[in-house]
Amino acid sequence: MATRPDRIVVIGAGLGGLAAALRLAHAGCAVTVLDLHQTPGGKARQIDSPAGPVDAGPTVLTLRGVFDDLFEETGARLDDHVVLTAEPLLARHHWPDGASLDLWSDEALNVEAVDALAGAKEADGFRRFSAEARALYAAFDSPVMRAPAPSPFGIARALMRRPGLTPALMPGQTLARRLRRHFADPRLRQLFGRYATYVGGTPARTPALLSLIWQAEAGGVWRVDGGLHALARAIAARAETLGARILYGTTATGIERREGTVTAVETADGTRLPCDAALFNGDPEALRTGMVQGATDAVTPRQARRRSLSANVWAFAAKASGVDLAHHNVFFCADPADEFDPLDRGAPTGAATLYVCAEDRGTGLTPPDLERFEIIMNAPPLPGGAKEEPPTCRFRTFPALARHWLTFTPPPPDSALTTPQGFETLSPGSAGALYGLSPHGMMAAFRRPTARSRIAGLYLAGGGVHPGPGVPMATLSGRHAAAAILSDRPSTSTSRRTATPGGTSTASATTAPAPSASSAS
């Protein structure tokens, strides 16, 4: 007798939820995705401008292999669904003293550039820093990022193979402290310290381990034709091709449980969606604080309470002048303490480093007269962060860029700005934090929730879940969640699809392992 497929409801169409939905649909599950917005992508969003849709979320795509794997393992090719262009120039950096530094995907070019900026001794320091970042990445990729949960035994084995990494992992070894061992030039410490903000932290409180972020970027940066939102659309479209149903403009309001196990998801319009499992793709704090009824015990307070940084983000179209911009650009303030000390207190920055993405520039592109830009300035999350009005944000953004000789005509309207309050509206329950849990402290990675929540049948994905924030990491969280759902389901209810040449798939019955004792942990 034929068995019905497992019914899975995914709450949230961010990259983690979409990646899980695609994998689950490919495995033969009946997948329904709910999202309160009208388009997929979550934080990988776009807003309208006179020059067309402009990215207003993440803009840097690294670890391309994560996305190649997602498509290949579900019967397709990434290149058939989205156009990616490698950017050999990773980013252009500017300081108030007029100095600038281009970093490339070619380490030899970077050594030459650092030598030209700061001398041979600092170039040697860069070599040592890059080697350490590579070794940290190699050591922690498998036991941490690719694993369903951080593996202390895997980490121990990695350190036994590479004992030279131990000093970088000692208690109190922050990114800022470690950088002082490699660089005497404060500009280089400021540059590589900013990678703490990629995960929502500050250099003086983020573990030195996260210097491995530099290796992720040095390994290659890709520009997505149509912006990162186009990647989200491609994943959503592929999931729909395999049978997933995506309901936009639909808010999940409750989880129904019977005998401790999830049995349905309820929506704001009163619809009840029966399911065998549910996946929450959002900030775990939203569950703990009751934004979705019936799931306040899904995570512990320590897994959600400490918030990452937020941001003030401008996304607009204008004519730029005064500076030769690359696709990715960073304009540093004079003293990083003026930026990060207030943020550590939960206050707006006194002087900000500003990231500018020139979305119509890059390899092989000739920018039009009216270009699309995104500007990101770090900000504290809510509720401690003071509410900032557009005139204040404008004053702290555009005069600072003008001091670097970069100006925009016309200036963007207030509607082009998203503040921490706006991010809380876009992602209710997040407190405006863009990266979920704060990365501060040596045990931050172990505090982060994993795919299995504390409620049987409720799973988690997204940047607030292991392995953490960032486009590739959120996508990997979806892989972990889908694997957990499939391994926990009874063997009689799931038919798996087997990929066939050309990206199609056929359904076949398979046997899945029985639920493990940790399935509700």
Coordinates of C-alpha atoms in Angstrom, one line a residue:
M1 CA 0.0 0.0 0.0
A2 CA 1.3 3.4 -0.9
T3 CA 2.2 5.7 2.0
R4 CA 1.7 9.4 2.0
P5 CA 4.9 11.5 2.1
D6 CA 6.0 13.3 5.2
R7 CA 4.4 16.7 5.6
I8 CA 6.9 19.3 6.6
V9 CA 6.1 23.0 7.3
V10 CA 9.0 25.4 7.0
I11 CA 8.4 28.7 8.8
G12 CA 10.5 31.4 7.0
A13 CA 11.9 31.6 3.5
G14 CA 15.4 32.7 4.4
L15 CA 18.4 30.9 2.9
G16 CA 18.4 28.3 5.7
G17 CA 14.7 27.5 5.3
L18 CA 14.9 27.5 1.5
A19 CA 18.0 25.2 1.5
A20 CA 16.2 22.8 3.8
A21 CA 13.0 23.0 1.8
L22 CA 14.8 22.1 -1.4
R23 CA 16.5 19.1 0.2
L24 CA 13.3 17.9 1.8
A25 CA 11.3 18.3 -1.5
H26 CA 14.0 16.4 -3.3
A27 CA 13.8 13.6 -0.7
G28 CA 10.0 13.2 -1.5
C29 CA 8.5 15.2 1.4
A30 CA 5.4 17.3 1.0
V31 CA 6.9 20.7 1.9
T32 CA 5.0 23.9 2.6
V33 CA 7.0 27.1 3.2
L34 CA 5.5 30.1 5.0
D35 CA 6.9 33.6 4.9
L36 CA 5.4 36.8 6.2
H37 CA 7.0 38.7 3.3
Q38 CA 6.1 38.7 -0.4
T39 CA 9.4 37.4 -1.7
P40 CA 12.0 34.8 -0.6
G41 CA 15.4 35.4 0.9
G42 CA 14.8 36.7 4.4
K43 CA 17.7 39.2 5.1
A44 CA 18.8 38.6 1.5
R45 CA 16.2 41.2 0.3
Q46 CA 15.9 43.9 -2.2
I47 CA 14.1 47.3 -2.3
D48 CA 13.1 49.4 -5.3
S49 CA 15.1 52.3 -6.6
P50 CA 15.1 54.4 -9.8
A51 CA 17.9 52.2 -11.1
G52 CA 16.0 49.0 -10.4
P53 CA 16.0 46.6 -7.4
V54 CA 18.9 47.1 -5.1
D55 CA 20.2 44.6 -2.5
A56 CA 19.6 45.8 1.0
G57 CA 21.0 42.8 2.9
P58 CA 24.2 40.6 2.5
T59 CA 26.3 41.3 -0.6
V60 CA 29.4 39.1 -0.1
L61 CA 29.2 35.5 -1.4
T62 CA 32.0 33.2 -0.3
L63 CA 32.3 29.4 -0.1
R64 CA 30.7 28.9 -3.4
G65 CA 31.0 25.1 -3.0
V66 CA 28.2 25.2 -0.4
F67 CA 25.8 26.3 -3.1
D68 CA 27.2 24.0 -5.8
D69 CA 26.6 21.1 -3.4
L70 CA 23.1 22.2 -2.6
F71 CA 22.1 22.1 -6.3
E72 CA 24.1 19.1 -7.3
E73 CA 22.8 17.0 -4.4
T74 CA 19.2 17.9 -5.4
G75 CA 19.6 17.0 -9.1
A76 CA 20.6 20.3 -10.7
R77 CA 23.6 22.6 -11.5
L78 CA 24.0 26.0 -9.8
D79 CA 25.2 27.6 -13.0
D80 CA 22.0 26.7 -14.8
H81 CA 20.0 28.7 -12.2
V82 CA 22.1 31.7 -11.3
V83 CA 25.0 33.6 -12.9
L84 CA 28.1 34.0 -10.6
T85 CA 31.2 36.0 -11.5
A86 CA 34.4 35.6 -9.5
E87 CA 35.8 38.9 -8.3
P88 CA 39.6 38.8 -8.1
L89 CA 39.6 42.1 -6.2
L90 CA 38.0 41.2 -2.9
A91 CA 37.7 44.7 -1.5
R92 CA 39.2 48.2 -1.7
H93 CA 40.0 49.8 1.7
H94 CA 40.4 53.5 2.5
W95 CA 41.7 55.3 5.6
P96 CA 41.2 59.0 6.6
D97 CA 45.0 59.7 6.0
G98 CA 44.5 59.0 2.3
A99 CA 46.0 55.5 2.3
S100 CA 44.3 52.7 0.5
L101 CA 44.8 49.0 0.1
D102 CA 43.3 46.5 -2.4
L103 CA 43.1 42.9 -1.3
W104 CA 42.9 40.1 -3.8
S105 CA 42.1 36.4 -4.1
D106 CA 45.9 36.0 -5.0
E107 CA 48.0 36.0 -1.9
A108 CA 51.2 37.1 -3.7
L109 CA 49.4 40.3 -4.8
N110 CA 48.3 40.8 -1.2
V111 CA 51.8 40.5 0.1
E112 CA 53.0 43.1 -2.5
A113 CA 50.1 45.4 -1.6
V114 CA 50.7 45.2 2.2
D115 CA 54.4 45.7 1.6
A116 CA 53.7 48.9 -0.4
L117 CA 51.3 50.2 2.3
A118 CA 53.3 49.3 5.4
G119 CA 56.6 47.8 4.6
A120 CA 58.3 44.4 4.5
K121 CA 57.9 43.6 8.2
E122 CA 54.1 44.0 8.0
A123 CA 54.1 41.9 4.8
D124 CA 55.8 39.1 6.7
G125 CA 53.1 39.6 9.4
F126 CA 50.4 39.2 6.8
R127 CA 52.0 36.0 5.6
R128 CA 51.9 34.6 9.1
F129 CA 48.3 35.8 9.7
S130 CA 47.1 34.2 6.4
A131 CA 48.9 30.9 7.2
E132 CA 47.2 30.8 10.6
A133 CA 43.8 31.7 9.2
R134 CA 44.2 28.9 6.6
A135 CA 45.2 26.4 9.3
L136 CA 42.3 27.4 11.5
Y137 CA 39.9 27.1 8.7
A138 CA 41.2 23.6 7.7
A139 CA 41.1 22.5 11.3
F140 CA 37.6 23.6 12.1
D141 CA 35.7 23.2 8.8
S142 CA 34.9 19.6 9.4
P143 CA 34.4 19.3 13.2
V144 CA 32.5 22.6 13.5
M145 CA 31.1 24.2 10.4
R146 CA 30.2 21.0 8.4
A147 CA 29.2 19.0 11.5
P148 CA 25.6 19.0 12.8
A149 CA 26.9 20.3 16.1
P150 CA 30.4 21.4 17.3
S151 CA 32.4 18.3 18.1
P152 CA 34.7 18.7 21.1
F153 CA 36.4 15.5 20.2
G154 CA 36.8 16.5 16.6
I155 CA 38.3 19.8 17.7
A156 CA 40.7 18.0 20.0
R157 CA 41.8 15.7 17.2
A158 CA 42.3 18.7 14.9
L159 CA 44.5 20.4 17.5
M160 CA 46.5 17.3 18.1
R161 CA 47.3 17.3 14.3
R162 CA 48.1 21.1 14.4
P163 CA 49.4 21.9 17.9
G164 CA 50.7 25.2 16.7
L165 CA 47.1 26.5 16.6
T166 CA 46.6 26.1 20.4
P167 CA 47.9 29.6 21.3
A168 CA 45.2 31.2 19.1
L169 CA 42.5 29.2 21.0
M170 CA 43.6 29.9 24.6
P171 CA 41.1 31.7 26.9
G172 CA 41.3 35.4 26.5
Q173 CA 42.7 35.2 23.0
T174 CA 40.4 37.7 21.2
L175 CA 40.7 38.6 17.6
A176 CA 42.1 42.1 18.5
R177 CA 44.7 40.5 20.8
R178 CA 45.8 38.0 18.2
L179 CA 46.1 40.6 15.5
R180 CA 48.5 42.6 17.7
R181 CA 50.9 39.6 17.5
H182 CA 50.9 39.7 13.7
F183 CA 50.7 43.4 12.9
A184 CA 52.3 46.5 14.3
D185 CA 50.6 48.8 11.8
P186 CA 47.2 49.9 13.4
R187 CA 45.6 50.1 10.0
L188 CA 46.1 46.4 9.3
R189 CA 44.8 45.5 12.8
Q190 CA 41.8 47.7 12.0
L191 CA 41.2 46.0 8.6
F192 CA 41.4 42.4 9.8
G193 CA 39.6 43.2 13.0
R194 CA 36.5 44.2 11.1
Y195 CA 35.9 40.5 10.3
A196 CA 34.4 40.3 13.8
T197 CA 31.5 42.4 12.5
Y198 CA 30.8 39.7 9.8
V199 CA 29.3 37.6 12.7
G200 CA 27.9 40.5 14.7
G201 CA 30.8 41.1 17.2
T202 CA 33.6 43.5 18.0
P203 CA 37.3 42.7 17.7
A204 CA 38.1 43.0 21.4
R205 CA 35.5 40.5 22.4
T206 CA 35.3 38.1 19.5
P207 CA 37.4 34.9 19.8
A208 CA 40.7 34.8 17.8
L209 CA 39.4 31.6 16.1
L210 CA 37.2 33.7 13.9
S211 CA 40.2 35.1 12.1
L212 CA 39.4 32.1 9.8
I213 CA 36.8 34.3 8.2
W214 CA 39.7 35.9 6.3
Q215 CA 40.5 32.5 4.8
A216 CA 36.8 32.1 3.7
E217 CA 37.0 35.4 1.9
A218 CA 40.5 34.9 0.5
G219 CA 39.3 31.6 -1.0
G220 CA 37.1 33.6 -3.4
V221 CA 34.3 36.1 -3.6
W222 CA 31.6 35.9 -6.2
R223 CA 29.3 38.5 -7.6
V224 CA 25.7 37.3 -8.2
D225 CA 24.0 38.6 -11.3
G226 CA 20.8 40.3 -9.9
G227 CA 22.2 40.4 -6.4
L228 CA 22.2 37.8 -3.6
H229 CA 18.4 38.0 -3.6
A230 CA 18.6 36.3 -7.0
L231 CA 20.3 33.4 -5.4
A232 CA 17.4 33.1 -2.9
R233 CA 14.9 33.2 -5.8
A234 CA 16.8 30.5 -7.6
I235 CA 16.7 28.2 -4.6
A236 CA 13.0 28.9 -4.0
A237 CA 12.2 28.2 -7.7
R238 CA 14.1 24.9 -7.6
A239 CA 12.3 23.8 -4.5
E240 CA 9.0 24.6 -6.2
T241 CA 10.0 22.6 -9.3
L242 CA 10.4 19.6 -7.0
G243 CA 7.0 20.2 -5.5
A244 CA 7.5 22.5 -2.5
R245 CA 4.7 25.0 -2.0
I246 CA 5.7 28.5 -0.9
L247 CA 3.0 30.7 0.7
Y248 CA 4.1 34.3 0.8
G249 CA 2.4 37.0 2.9
T250 CA 1.6 34.2 5.5
T251 CA 2.5 34.6 9.2
A252 CA 2.9 31.5 11.4
T253 CA 1.5 32.3 14.8
G254 CA 1.5 29.0 16.6
I255 CA 2.8 25.4 16.9
E256 CA 0.3 22.7 17.8
R257 CA 1.7 19.9 19.9
R258 CA 0.2 16.5 20.9
E259 CA 1.8 14.3 23.4
G260 CA 4.9 16.6 23.2
T261 CA 5.3 16.3 19.5
V262 CA 4.5 18.9 16.8
T263 CA 1.4 18.1 14.8
A264 CA 0.5 21.3 13.1
V265 CA 1.4 24.9 12.4
E266 CA -1.2 27.7 12.8
T267 CA -1.2 30.9 10.7
A268 CA -2.6 34.4 11.4
D269 CA -5.6 33.8 9.2
G270 CA -6.7 30.8 11.3
T271 CA -5.4 28.1 8.9
R272 CA -4.2 24.9 10.5
L273 CA -1.5 23.1 8.6
P274 CA -1.1 19.5 9.8
C275 CA 2.5 18.3 9.7
D276 CA 4.8 15.6 10.7
A277 CA 7.6 18.1 11.5
A278 CA 8.1 21.8 11.4
L279 CA 11.2 23.8 10.7
F280 CA 11.6 27.3 12.1
N281 CA 13.9 29.5 10.0
G282 CA 14.2 32.6 12.1
D283 CA 15.9 34.0 15.1
P284 CA 15.5 31.5 18.0
E285 CA 14.8 34.4 20.3
A286 CA 11.4 34.8 18.6
L287 CA 10.5 31.4 19.8
R288 CA 11.6 31.9 23.3
T289 CA 9.7 35.2 23.7
G290 CA 6.5 33.7 22.3
M291 CA 6.3 35.2 18.8
V292 CA 5.2 31.8 17.8
Q293 CA 2.8 30.4 20.4
G294 CA 3.4 26.9 21.8
A295 CA 7.2 26.9 21.3
T296 CA 8.7 29.1 24.1
D297 CA 10.6 26.0 25.4
A298 CA 12.2 25.3 22.1
V299 CA 15.5 26.9 23.2
T300 CA 17.1 27.8 26.5
P301 CA 17.5 31.5 27.4
R302 CA 21.3 31.2 27.1
Q303 CA 20.8 30.0 23.5
A304 CA 19.0 33.2 22.4
R305 CA 19.4 36.1 24.9
R306 CA 22.8 37.6 24.1
R307 CA 22.3 39.6 20.9
S308 CA 24.7 40.3 18.0
L309 CA 25.2 43.7 16.4
S310 CA 22.6 45.3 14.1
A311 CA 23.2 47.9 11.4
N312 CA 21.9 51.0 9.7
V313 CA 21.6 50.2 6.0
W314 CA 21.1 52.6 3.1
A315 CA 20.1 51.1 -0.2
F316 CA 19.6 53.5 -3.1
A317 CA 20.4 54.7 -6.6
A318 CA 22.7 57.7 -7.3
K319 CA 25.6 59.1 -9.2
A320 CA 28.9 58.6 -7.3
S321 CA 31.9 60.8 -7.7
G322 CA 35.3 61.5 -6.1
V323 CA 36.5 57.9 -5.5
D324 CA 37.3 55.0 -7.8
L325 CA 35.1 52.3 -6.3
A326 CA 35.4 48.6 -6.6
H327 CA 32.4 46.3 -6.0
H328 CA 33.2 46.0 -2.3
N329 CA 34.6 49.0 -0.5
V330 CA 35.5 49.9 3.1
F331 CA 36.0 53.4 4.5
F332 CA 37.6 53.3 7.9
C333 CA 37.2 55.8 10.7
A334 CA 40.4 57.2 12.3
D335 CA 40.2 55.2 15.6
P336 CA 38.4 51.9 15.8
A337 CA 37.9 52.5 19.6
D338 CA 35.5 55.3 18.6
E339 CA 33.4 52.8 16.8
F340 CA 33.6 49.7 18.9
D341 CA 33.7 51.0 22.5
P342 CA 30.2 52.5 22.2
L343 CA 28.9 49.4 20.5
D344 CA 30.2 47.2 23.4
R345 CA 28.1 49.5 25.7
G346 CA 25.0 49.1 23.5
A347 CA 25.3 52.7 22.2
P348 CA 25.5 54.1 18.6
T349 CA 29.0 54.4 17.2
G350 CA 30.9 57.7 17.7
A351 CA 32.7 57.4 14.4
A352 CA 31.8 54.6 12.1
T353 CA 33.6 52.4 9.5
L354 CA 31.4 52.3 6.5
Y355 CA 31.0 49.5 4.0
V356 CA 29.9 50.5 0.5
C357 CA 28.8 48.0 -2.1
A358 CA 28.8 49.5 -5.6
E359 CA 26.4 46.9 -7.0
D360 CA 26.9 47.8 -10.7
R361 CA 30.7 47.7 -10.6
G362 CA 33.0 44.8 -10.8
T363 CA 34.8 42.5 -13.2
G364 CA 33.5 43.0 -16.8
L365 CA 31.0 45.7 -15.8
T366 CA 30.7 49.3 -17.1
P367 CA 28.6 51.1 -14.5
P368 CA 25.6 53.2 -15.7
D369 CA 25.3 56.9 -14.8
L370 CA 22.7 56.0 -12.1
E371 CA 24.2 53.2 -10.0
R372 CA 22.8 51.1 -7.2
F373 CA 24.6 51.3 -3.8
E374 CA 24.3 49.8 -0.3
I375 CA 26.0 51.3 2.7
I376 CA 26.2 49.5 6.0
M377 CA 27.1 51.0 9.4
N378 CA 27.3 48.9 12.5
A379 CA 24.7 49.6 15.2
P380 CA 23.7 48.1 18.5
P381 CA 20.6 45.9 18.7
L382 CA 17.4 46.6 20.6
P383 CA 16.2 47.2 23.2
G384 CA 19.4 48.7 24.7
G385 CA 20.3 50.6 21.5
A386 CA 19.0 54.1 21.3
K387 CA 16.4 54.7 18.6
E388 CA 18.1 56.5 15.7
E389 CA 16.2 58.7 13.4
P390 CA 17.0 59.1 9.7
P391 CA 18.5 62.6 10.0
T392 CA 21.0 61.3 12.7
C393 CA 22.0 58.3 10.6
R394 CA 22.4 60.6 7.5
F395 CA 24.6 63.0 9.4
R396 CA 26.8 60.1 10.6
T397 CA 27.1 58.5 7.2
F398 CA 27.4 60.9 4.3
P399 CA 29.7 63.6 5.7
A400 CA 32.0 60.8 6.8
L401 CA 32.2 59.5 3.3
A402 CA 32.6 63.0 1.9
R403 CA 35.7 63.3 4.1
H404 CA 37.0 60.4 2.0
W405 CA 36.0 62.4 -1.1
L406 CA 33.1 60.1 -1.9
T407 CA 29.8 61.9 -2.7
F408 CA 26.4 60.8 -4.0
T409 CA 23.9 62.7 -6.2
P410 CA 21.1 62.8 -5.4
P411 CA 21.2 62.0 -1.7
P412 CA 19.0 59.0 -0.8
P413 CA 15.6 59.5 0.6
D414 CA 14.8 58.5 4.2
S415 CA 12.8 55.5 2.8
A416 CA 16.2 54.1 1.6
L417 CA 17.3 53.5 5.2
T418 CA 16.7 50.5 7.4
T419 CA 17.5 50.9 11.1
P420 CA 17.6 48.3 13.9
Q421 CA 14.0 49.1 14.5
G422 CA 13.3 48.3 10.9
F423 CA 15.1 45.0 11.1
E424 CA 13.0 44.1 14.1
T425 CA 9.9 44.7 12.1
L426 CA 11.3 42.6 9.2
S427 CA 12.3 39.8 11.5
P428 CA 10.0 40.0 14.6
G429 CA 11.5 38.8 17.8
S430 CA 15.1 39.4 16.7
A431 CA 15.6 42.7 18.6
G432 CA 17.1 43.9 15.3
A433 CA 20.1 41.7 15.7
L434 CA 21.3 40.7 12.3
Y435 CA 23.4 37.7 13.3
G436 CA 21.4 36.1 16.1
L437 CA 23.5 35.1 19.1
S438 CA 26.4 37.3 20.0
P439 CA 29.8 35.7 19.0
H440 CA 31.5 37.1 22.1
G441 CA 33.2 34.6 24.5
M442 CA 35.2 31.4 23.9
M443 CA 32.1 29.2 24.3
A444 CA 29.8 31.2 21.9
A445 CA 29.8 28.5 19.3
F446 CA 28.7 25.9 21.8
R447 CA 25.8 28.1 23.1
R448 CA 24.2 28.4 19.6
P449 CA 21.2 26.1 19.1
T450 CA 21.6 23.2 16.7
A451 CA 19.1 21.8 14.2
R452 CA 17.1 19.8 16.8
S453 CA 15.2 22.0 19.1
R454 CA 14.1 21.0 22.6
I455 CA 10.6 20.2 21.2
A456 CA 10.2 16.8 19.4
G457 CA 9.3 17.5 15.7
L458 CA 10.5 21.1 15.8
Y459 CA 13.7 21.9 14.0
L460 CA 15.8 25.1 13.6
A461 CA 17.7 26.7 10.7
G462 CA 19.1 30.2 10.0
G463 CA 22.0 32.5 10.9
G464 CA 21.0 32.3 14.6
V465 CA 21.6 28.5 14.6
H466 CA 24.7 26.4 14.3
P467 CA 27.0 26.9 12.4
G468 CA 26.2 30.6 12.6
P469 CA 25.6 33.7 10.6
G470 CA 26.6 34.5 7.0
V471 CA 25.1 33.4 3.7
P472 CA 27.1 30.1 3.5
M473 CA 26.6 29.2 7.1
A474 CA 22.9 29.8 7.1
T475 CA 22.7 27.6 4.0
L476 CA 24.6 24.9 5.8
S477 CA 22.2 25.1 8.7
G478 CA 19.4 24.2 6.3
R479 CA 21.4 21.1 5.2
H480 CA 21.8 20.1 8.9
A481 CA 18.1 20.6 9.6
A482 CA 17.0 18.6 6.5
A483 CA 19.3 15.8 7.5
A484 CA 18.0 15.8 11.0
I485 CA 14.3 15.7 9.9
L486 CA 14.9 12.9 7.4
S487 CA 16.9 10.8 9.9
D488 CA 14.3 11.2 12.6
R489 CA 11.3 10.3 10.5
P490 CA 9.8 6.7 10.7
S491 CA 10.9 4.5 7.9
T492 CA 7.4 4.0 6.4
S493 CA 6.5 7.6 5.6
T494 CA 9.2 9.0 3.4
S495 CA 9.8 8.3 -0.3
R496 CA 13.1 9.7 -1.5
R497 CA 13.9 11.1 -4.9
T498 CA 16.9 9.9 -6.8
A499 CA 18.5 12.5 -9.1
T500 CA 18.6 11.5 -12.8
P501 CA 20.7 13.2 -15.5
G502 CA 19.4 16.5 -16.5
G503 CA 18.2 17.6 -13.1
T504 CA 15.0 15.5 -12.9
S505 CA 14.2 13.0 -10.2
T506 CA 12.2 9.9 -9.6
A507 CA 10.6 8.8 -6.4
S508 CA 11.7 5.6 -4.6
A509 CA 10.9 4.2 -1.2
T510 CA 13.8 4.2 1.2
T511 CA 14.4 3.3 4.8
A512 CA 15.3 6.1 7.3
P513 CA 16.8 5.4 10.7
A514 CA 14.4 5.4 13.7
P515 CA 14.3 8.5 15.8
S516 CA 17.3 8.8 18.1
A517 CA 17.2 9.5 21.8
S518 CA 18.6 12.9 21.1
S519 CA 15.9 13.9 18.5
A520 CA 14.3 16.4 20.9
S521 CA 17.5 17.8 22.4

